[in-house]
PDB file of C-alpha atoms in Angstrom:
ATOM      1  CA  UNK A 742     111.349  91.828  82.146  1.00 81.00           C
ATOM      2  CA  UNK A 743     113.018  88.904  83.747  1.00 85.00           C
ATOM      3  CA  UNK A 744     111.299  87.854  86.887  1.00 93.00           C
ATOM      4  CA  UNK A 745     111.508  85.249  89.868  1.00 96.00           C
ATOM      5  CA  UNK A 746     109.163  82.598  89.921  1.00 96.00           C
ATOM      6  CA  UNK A 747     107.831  80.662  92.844  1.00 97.00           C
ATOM      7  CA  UNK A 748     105.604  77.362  93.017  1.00 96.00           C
ATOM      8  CA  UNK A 749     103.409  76.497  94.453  1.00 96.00           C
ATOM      9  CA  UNK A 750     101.537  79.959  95.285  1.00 96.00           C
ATOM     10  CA  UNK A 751      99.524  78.643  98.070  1.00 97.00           C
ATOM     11  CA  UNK A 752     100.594  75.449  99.749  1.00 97.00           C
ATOM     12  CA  UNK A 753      98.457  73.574 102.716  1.00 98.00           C
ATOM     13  CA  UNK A 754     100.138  71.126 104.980  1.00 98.00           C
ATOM     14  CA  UNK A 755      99.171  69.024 107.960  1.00 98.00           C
ATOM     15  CA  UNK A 756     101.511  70.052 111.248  1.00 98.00           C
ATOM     16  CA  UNK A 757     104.346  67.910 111.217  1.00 97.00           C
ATOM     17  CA  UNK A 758     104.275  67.161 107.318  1.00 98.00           C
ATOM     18  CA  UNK A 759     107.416  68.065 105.088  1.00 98.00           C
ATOM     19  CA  UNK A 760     107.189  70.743 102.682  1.00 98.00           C
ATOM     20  CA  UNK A 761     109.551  71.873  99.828  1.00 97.00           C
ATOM     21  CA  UNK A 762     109.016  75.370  98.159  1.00 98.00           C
ATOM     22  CA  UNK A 763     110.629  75.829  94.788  1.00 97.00           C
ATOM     23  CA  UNK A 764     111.932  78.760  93.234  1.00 97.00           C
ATOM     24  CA  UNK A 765     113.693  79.968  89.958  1.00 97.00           C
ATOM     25  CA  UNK A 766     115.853  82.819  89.922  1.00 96.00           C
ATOM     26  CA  UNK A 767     116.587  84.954  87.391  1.00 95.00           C
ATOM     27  CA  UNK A 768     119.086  83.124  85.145  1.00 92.00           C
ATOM     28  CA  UNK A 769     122.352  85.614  85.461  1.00 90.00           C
ATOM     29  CA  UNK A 770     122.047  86.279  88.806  1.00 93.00           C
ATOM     30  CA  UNK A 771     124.536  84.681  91.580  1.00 92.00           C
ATOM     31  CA  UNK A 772     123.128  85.449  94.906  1.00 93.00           C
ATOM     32  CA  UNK A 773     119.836  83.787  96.290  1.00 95.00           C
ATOM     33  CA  UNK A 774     117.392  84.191  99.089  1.00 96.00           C
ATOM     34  CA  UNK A 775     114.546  83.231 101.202  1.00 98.00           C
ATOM     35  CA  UNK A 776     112.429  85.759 103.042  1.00 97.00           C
ATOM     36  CA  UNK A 777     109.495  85.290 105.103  1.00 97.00           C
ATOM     37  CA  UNK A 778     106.422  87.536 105.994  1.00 95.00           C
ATOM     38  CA  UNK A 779     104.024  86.689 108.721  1.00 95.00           C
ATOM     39  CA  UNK A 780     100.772  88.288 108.275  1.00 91.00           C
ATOM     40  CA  UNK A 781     100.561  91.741 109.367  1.00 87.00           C
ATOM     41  CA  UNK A 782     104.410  91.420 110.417  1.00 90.00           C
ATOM     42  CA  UNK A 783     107.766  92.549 108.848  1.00 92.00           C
ATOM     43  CA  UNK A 784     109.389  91.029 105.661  1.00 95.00           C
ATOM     44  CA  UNK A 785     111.935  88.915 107.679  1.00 95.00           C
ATOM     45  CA  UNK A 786     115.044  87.045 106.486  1.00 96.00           C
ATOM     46  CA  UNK A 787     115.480  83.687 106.673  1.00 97.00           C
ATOM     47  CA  UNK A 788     119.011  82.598 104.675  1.00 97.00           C
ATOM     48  CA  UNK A 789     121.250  83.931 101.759  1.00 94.00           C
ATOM     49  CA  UNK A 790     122.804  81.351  99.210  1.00 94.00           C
ATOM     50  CA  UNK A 791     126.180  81.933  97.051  1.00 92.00           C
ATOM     51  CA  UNK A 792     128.408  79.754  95.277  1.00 89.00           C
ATOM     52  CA  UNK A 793     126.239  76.730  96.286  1.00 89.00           C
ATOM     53  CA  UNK A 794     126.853  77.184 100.388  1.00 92.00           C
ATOM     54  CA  UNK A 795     124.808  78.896 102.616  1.00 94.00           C
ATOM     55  CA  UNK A 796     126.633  82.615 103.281  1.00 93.00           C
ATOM     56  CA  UNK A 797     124.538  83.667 106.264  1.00 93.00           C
ATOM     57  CA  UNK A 798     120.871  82.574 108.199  1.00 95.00           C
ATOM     58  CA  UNK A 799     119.004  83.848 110.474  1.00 95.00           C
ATOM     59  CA  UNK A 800     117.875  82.870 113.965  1.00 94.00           C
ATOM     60  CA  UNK A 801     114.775  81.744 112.511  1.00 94.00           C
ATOM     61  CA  UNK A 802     116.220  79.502 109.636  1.00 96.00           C
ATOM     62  CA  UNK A 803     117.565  76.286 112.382  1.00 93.00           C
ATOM     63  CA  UNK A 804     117.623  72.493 111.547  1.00 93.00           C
ATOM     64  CA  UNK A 805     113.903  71.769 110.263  1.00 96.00           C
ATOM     65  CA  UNK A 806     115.233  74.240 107.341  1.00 97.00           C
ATOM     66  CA  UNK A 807     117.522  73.892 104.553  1.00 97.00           C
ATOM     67  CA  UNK A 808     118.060  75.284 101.042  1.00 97.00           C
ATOM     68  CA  UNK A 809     119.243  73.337  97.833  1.00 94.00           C
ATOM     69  CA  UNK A 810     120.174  74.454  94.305  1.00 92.00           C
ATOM     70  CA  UNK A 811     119.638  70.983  92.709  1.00 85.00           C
ATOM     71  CA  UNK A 812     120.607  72.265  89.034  1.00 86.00           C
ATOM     72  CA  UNK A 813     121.621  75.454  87.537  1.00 78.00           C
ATOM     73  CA  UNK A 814     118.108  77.061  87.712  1.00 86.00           C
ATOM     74  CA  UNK A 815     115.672  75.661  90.188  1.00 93.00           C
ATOM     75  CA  UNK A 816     116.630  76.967  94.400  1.00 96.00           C
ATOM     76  CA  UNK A 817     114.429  75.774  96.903  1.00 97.00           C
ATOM     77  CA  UNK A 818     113.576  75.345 100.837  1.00 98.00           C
ATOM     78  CA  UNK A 819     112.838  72.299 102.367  1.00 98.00           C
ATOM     79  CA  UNK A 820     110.963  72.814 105.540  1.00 98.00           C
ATOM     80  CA  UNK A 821     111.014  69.068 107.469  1.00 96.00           C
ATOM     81  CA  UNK A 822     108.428  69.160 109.823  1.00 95.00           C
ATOM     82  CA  UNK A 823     106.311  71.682 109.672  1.00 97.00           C
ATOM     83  CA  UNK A 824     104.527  73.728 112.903  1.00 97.00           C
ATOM     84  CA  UNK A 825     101.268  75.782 112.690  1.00 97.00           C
ATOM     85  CA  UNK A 826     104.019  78.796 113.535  1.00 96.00           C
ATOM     86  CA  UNK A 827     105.387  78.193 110.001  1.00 97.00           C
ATOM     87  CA  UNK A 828     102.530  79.519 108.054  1.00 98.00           C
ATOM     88  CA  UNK A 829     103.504  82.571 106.099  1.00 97.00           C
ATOM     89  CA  UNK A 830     104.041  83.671 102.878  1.00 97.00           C
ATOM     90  CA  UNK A 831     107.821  82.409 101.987  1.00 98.00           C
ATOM     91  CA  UNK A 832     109.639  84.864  99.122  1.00 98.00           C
ATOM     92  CA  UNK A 833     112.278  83.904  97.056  1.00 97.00           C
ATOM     93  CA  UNK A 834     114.643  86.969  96.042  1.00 96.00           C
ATOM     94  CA  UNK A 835     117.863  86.726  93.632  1.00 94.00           C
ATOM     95  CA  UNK A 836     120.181  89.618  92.562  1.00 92.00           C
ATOM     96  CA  UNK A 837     122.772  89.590  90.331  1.00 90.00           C
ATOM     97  CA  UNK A 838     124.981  91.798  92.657  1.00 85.00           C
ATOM     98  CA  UNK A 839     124.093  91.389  95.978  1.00 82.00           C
ATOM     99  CA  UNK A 840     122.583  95.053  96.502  1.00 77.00           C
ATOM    100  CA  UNK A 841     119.228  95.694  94.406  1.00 79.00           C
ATOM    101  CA  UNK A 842     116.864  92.441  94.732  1.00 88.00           C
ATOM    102  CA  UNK A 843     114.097  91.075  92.783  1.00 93.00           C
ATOM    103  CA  UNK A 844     111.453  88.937  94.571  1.00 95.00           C
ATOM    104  CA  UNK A 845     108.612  86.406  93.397  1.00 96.00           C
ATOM    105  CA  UNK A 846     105.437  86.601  94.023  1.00 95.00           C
ATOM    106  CA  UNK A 847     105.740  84.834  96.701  1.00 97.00           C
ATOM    107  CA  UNK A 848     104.496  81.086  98.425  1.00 98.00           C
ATOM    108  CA  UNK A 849     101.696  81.646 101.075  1.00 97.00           C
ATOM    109  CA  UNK A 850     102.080  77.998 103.436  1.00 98.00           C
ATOM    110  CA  UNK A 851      99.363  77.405 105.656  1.00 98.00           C
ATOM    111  CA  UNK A 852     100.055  74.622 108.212  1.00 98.00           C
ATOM    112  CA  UNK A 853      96.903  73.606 109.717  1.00 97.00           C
TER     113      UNK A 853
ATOM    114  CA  UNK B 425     115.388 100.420 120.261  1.00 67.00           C
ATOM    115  CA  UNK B 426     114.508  98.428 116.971  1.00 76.00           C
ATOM    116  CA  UNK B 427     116.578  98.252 113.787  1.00 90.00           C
ATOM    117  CA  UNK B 428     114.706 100.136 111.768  1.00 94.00           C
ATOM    118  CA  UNK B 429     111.352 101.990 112.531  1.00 94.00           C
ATOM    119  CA  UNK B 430     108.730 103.373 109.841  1.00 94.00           C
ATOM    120  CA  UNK B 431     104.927 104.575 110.459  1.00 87.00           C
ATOM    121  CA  UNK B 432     102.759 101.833 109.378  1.00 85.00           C
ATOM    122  CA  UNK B 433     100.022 104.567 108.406  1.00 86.00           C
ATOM    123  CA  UNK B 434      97.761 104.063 106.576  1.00 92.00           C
ATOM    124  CA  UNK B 435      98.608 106.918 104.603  1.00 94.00           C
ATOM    125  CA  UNK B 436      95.463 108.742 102.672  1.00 96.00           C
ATOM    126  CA  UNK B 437      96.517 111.474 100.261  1.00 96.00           C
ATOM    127  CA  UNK B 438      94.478 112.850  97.275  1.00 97.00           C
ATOM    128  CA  UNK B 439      95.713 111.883  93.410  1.00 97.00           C
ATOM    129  CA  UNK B 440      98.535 114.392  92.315  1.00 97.00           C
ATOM    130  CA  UNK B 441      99.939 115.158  96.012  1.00 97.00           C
ATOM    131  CA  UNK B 442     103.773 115.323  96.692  1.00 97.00           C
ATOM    132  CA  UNK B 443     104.001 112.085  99.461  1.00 97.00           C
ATOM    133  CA  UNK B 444     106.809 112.018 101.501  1.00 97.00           C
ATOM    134  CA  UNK B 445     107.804 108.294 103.579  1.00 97.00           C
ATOM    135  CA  UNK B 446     110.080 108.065 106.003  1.00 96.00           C
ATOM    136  CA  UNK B 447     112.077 105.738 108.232  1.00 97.00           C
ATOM    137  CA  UNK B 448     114.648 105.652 110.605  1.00 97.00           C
ATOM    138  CA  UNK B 449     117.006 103.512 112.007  1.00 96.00           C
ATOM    139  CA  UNK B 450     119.631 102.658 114.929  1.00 95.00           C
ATOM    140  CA  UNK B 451     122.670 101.216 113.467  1.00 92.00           C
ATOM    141  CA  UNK B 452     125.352 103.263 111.973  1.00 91.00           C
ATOM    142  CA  UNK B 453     126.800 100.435 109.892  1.00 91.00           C
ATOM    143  CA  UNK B 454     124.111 100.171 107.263  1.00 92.00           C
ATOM    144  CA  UNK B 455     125.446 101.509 103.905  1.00 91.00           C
ATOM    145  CA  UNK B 456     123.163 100.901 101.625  1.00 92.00           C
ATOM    146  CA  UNK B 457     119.465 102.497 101.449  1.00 94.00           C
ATOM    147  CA  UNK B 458     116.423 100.894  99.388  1.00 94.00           C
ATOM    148  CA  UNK B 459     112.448 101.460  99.130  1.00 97.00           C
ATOM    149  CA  UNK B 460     110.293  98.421  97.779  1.00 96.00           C
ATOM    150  CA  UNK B 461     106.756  99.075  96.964  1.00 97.00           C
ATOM    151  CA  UNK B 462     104.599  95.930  97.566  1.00 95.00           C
ATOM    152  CA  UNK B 463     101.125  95.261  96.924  1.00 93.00           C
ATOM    153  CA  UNK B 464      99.046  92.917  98.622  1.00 87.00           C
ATOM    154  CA  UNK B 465      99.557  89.692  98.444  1.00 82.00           C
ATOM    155  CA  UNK B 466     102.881  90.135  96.228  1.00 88.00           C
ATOM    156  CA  UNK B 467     105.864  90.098  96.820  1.00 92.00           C
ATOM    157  CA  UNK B 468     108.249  93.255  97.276  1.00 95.00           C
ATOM    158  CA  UNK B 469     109.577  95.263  94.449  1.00 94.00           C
ATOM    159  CA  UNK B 470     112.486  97.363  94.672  1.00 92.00           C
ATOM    160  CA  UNK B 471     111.535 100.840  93.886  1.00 94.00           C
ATOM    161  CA  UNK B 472     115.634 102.581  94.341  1.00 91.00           C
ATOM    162  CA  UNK B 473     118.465 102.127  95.967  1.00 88.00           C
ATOM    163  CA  UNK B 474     121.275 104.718  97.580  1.00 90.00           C
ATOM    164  CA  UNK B 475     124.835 104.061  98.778  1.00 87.00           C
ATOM    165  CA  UNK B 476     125.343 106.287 102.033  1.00 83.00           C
ATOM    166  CA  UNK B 477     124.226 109.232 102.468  1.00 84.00           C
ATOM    167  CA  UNK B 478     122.930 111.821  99.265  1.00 87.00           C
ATOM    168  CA  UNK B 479     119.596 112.151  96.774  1.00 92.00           C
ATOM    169  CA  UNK B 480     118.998 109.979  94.309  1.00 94.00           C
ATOM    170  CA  UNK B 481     116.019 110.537  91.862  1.00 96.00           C
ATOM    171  CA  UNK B 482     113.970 108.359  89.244  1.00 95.00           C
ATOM    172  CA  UNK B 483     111.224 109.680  87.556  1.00 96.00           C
ATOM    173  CA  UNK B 484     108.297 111.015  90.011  1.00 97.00           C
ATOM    174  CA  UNK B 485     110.566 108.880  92.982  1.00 97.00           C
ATOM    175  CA  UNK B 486     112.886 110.480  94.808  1.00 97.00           C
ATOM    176  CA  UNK B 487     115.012 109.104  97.660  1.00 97.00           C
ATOM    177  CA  UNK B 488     117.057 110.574 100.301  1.00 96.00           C
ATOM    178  CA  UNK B 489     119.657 109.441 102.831  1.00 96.00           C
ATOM    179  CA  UNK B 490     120.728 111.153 105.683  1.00 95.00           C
ATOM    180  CA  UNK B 491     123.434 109.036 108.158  1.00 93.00           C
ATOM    181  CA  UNK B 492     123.883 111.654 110.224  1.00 93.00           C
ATOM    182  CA  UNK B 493     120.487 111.629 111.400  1.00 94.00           C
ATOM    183  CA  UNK B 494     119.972 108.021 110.746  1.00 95.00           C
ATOM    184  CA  UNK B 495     117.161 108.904 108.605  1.00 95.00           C
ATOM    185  CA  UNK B 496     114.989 108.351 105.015  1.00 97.00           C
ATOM    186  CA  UNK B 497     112.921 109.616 102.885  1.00 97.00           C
ATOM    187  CA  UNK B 498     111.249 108.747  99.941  1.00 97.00           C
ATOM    188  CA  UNK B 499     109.197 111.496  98.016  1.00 97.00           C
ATOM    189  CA  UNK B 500     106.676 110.689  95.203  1.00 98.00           C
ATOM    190  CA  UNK B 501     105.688 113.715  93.184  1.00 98.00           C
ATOM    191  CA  UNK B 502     102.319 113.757  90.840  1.00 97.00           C
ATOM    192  CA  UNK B 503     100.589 110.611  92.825  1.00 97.00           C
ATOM    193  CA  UNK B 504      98.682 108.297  91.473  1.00 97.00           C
ATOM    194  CA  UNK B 505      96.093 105.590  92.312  1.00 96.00           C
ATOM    195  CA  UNK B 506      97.830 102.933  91.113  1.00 95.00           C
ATOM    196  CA  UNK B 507     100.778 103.858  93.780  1.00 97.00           C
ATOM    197  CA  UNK B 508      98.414 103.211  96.543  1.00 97.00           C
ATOM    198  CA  UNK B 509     100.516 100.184  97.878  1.00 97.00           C
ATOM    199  CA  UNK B 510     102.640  99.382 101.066  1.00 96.00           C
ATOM    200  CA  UNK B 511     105.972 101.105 101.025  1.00 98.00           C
ATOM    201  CA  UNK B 512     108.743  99.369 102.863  1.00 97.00           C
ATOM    202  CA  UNK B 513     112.360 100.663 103.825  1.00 97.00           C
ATOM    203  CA  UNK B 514     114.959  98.494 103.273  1.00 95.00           C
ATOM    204  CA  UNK B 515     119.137  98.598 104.684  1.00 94.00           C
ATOM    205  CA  UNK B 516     121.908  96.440 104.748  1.00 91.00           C
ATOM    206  CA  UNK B 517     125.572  96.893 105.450  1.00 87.00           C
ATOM    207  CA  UNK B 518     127.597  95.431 102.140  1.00 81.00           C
ATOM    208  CA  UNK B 519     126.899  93.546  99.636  1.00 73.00           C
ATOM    209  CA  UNK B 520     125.169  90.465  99.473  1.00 73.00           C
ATOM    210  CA  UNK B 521     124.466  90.937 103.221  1.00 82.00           C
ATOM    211  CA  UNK B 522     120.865  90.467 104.769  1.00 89.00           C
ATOM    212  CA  UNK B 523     118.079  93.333 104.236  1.00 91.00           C
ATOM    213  CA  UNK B 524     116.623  94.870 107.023  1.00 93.00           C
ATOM    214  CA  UNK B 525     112.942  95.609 106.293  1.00 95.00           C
ATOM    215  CA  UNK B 526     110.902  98.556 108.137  1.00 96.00           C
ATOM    216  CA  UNK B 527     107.402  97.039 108.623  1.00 94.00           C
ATOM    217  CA  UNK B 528     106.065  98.918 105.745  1.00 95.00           C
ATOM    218  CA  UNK B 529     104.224 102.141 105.433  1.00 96.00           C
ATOM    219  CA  UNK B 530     100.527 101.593 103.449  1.00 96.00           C
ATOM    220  CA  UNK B 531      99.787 104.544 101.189  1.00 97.00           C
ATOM    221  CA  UNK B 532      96.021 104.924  99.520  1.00 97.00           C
ATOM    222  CA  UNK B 533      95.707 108.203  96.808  1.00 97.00           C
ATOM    223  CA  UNK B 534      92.560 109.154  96.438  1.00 95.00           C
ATOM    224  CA  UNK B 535      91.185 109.735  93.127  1.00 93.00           C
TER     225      UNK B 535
END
């Protein structure tokens, strides 16, 4: 079964250090997204990606984040400087229709 | 009054009981209904998912919409261990547009 994959799983960076999570959708699909979870908290969204432009973000996604689909298959999120609020586990999602969505496994960022 | 509201549990139940999750939510507009199951650590996996209001069934899963009570359900006959997960409710209001999670429901069957 095709499936999302996310690198690195588990990620530690010093406060204030850049970070870049990477992502690759499932290869027909057209819509992308990044999802957050603190721990213990709510699956929360972050932005939605279509057609190479962003098509919506959340309060939570301002300017230290951005998204980027370099080529055809990789999608990632670029986090610039990173606070200790930050740590989470980050999911990647794609669907090829915009309802049903498959996420990875997920990246778990500690910022310490 | 939040978006979307679901017991967090835990839920015990013993192997081969009918479990019934449910959530509810505030805002009319949401059109489309789904249930991910996630274990821990991993990310969410969508279980089903329901335009508006009706039953929609899938092997021991069943899900149900109701929009005029703003309300969910999700109904798994013939449990198992290996469902013992977190449940979540998911909504949105159109394609494409941004899910709305519940915070998740944890379900444990016991053997």
């Amino acid at each position: 079964e095709p499936e999302v994959t996310q690198t690195p799983s588990h990620q530690v960076t010093q406060m204030g250090q850049e970070v870049i999570l990477r992502c690759v959708p499932i290869s027909n699909h057209l819509y992308f997204y990044w999802y957050r979870q603190i721990l213990g908290q709510k699956v929360e969204f972050l932005v939605s990606f279509y057609n190479n432009e962003i098509s919506e973000k959340s309060e939570i996604f301002d300017d230290q984040f951005s998204v980027e689909r370099p080529d055809g298959s990789n999608f990632t999120l670029k986090i610039r400087s990173t606070k200790l609020e930050d740590s989470a586990m980050y999911f990647c999602a794609s669907s090829r229709d915009g309802y049903g969505y498959t996420f990875g496994s997920g990246t778990r960022l500690t910022v310490v | 009054q939040k978006e979307v509201e679901q017991d967090p549990g835990p839920l015990s139940v013993p192997e081969g009981a009918i479990v019934s999750l449910n959530c509810t939510y505030s805002n009319s507009a949401f059109q489309y209904f789904m249930w991910y199951r996630q274990y821990s650590r991993k990310g969410p996996e969508l279980l089903m998912y329901t335009y508006s209001s009706g039953n929609k069934e899938d092997g021991r899963f069943t899900a149900q919409v109701d929009k005029s009570s703003k309300y969910i359900s999700l109904f798994i006959r013939d449990s198992q261990p290996s469902d013992s997960a977190t449940y979540l409710c998911a909504m949105t209001y159109s394609s494409a547009s941004k899910i709305i999670f519940g915070s998740g429901t944890r379900l444990s069957i016991r053997p």
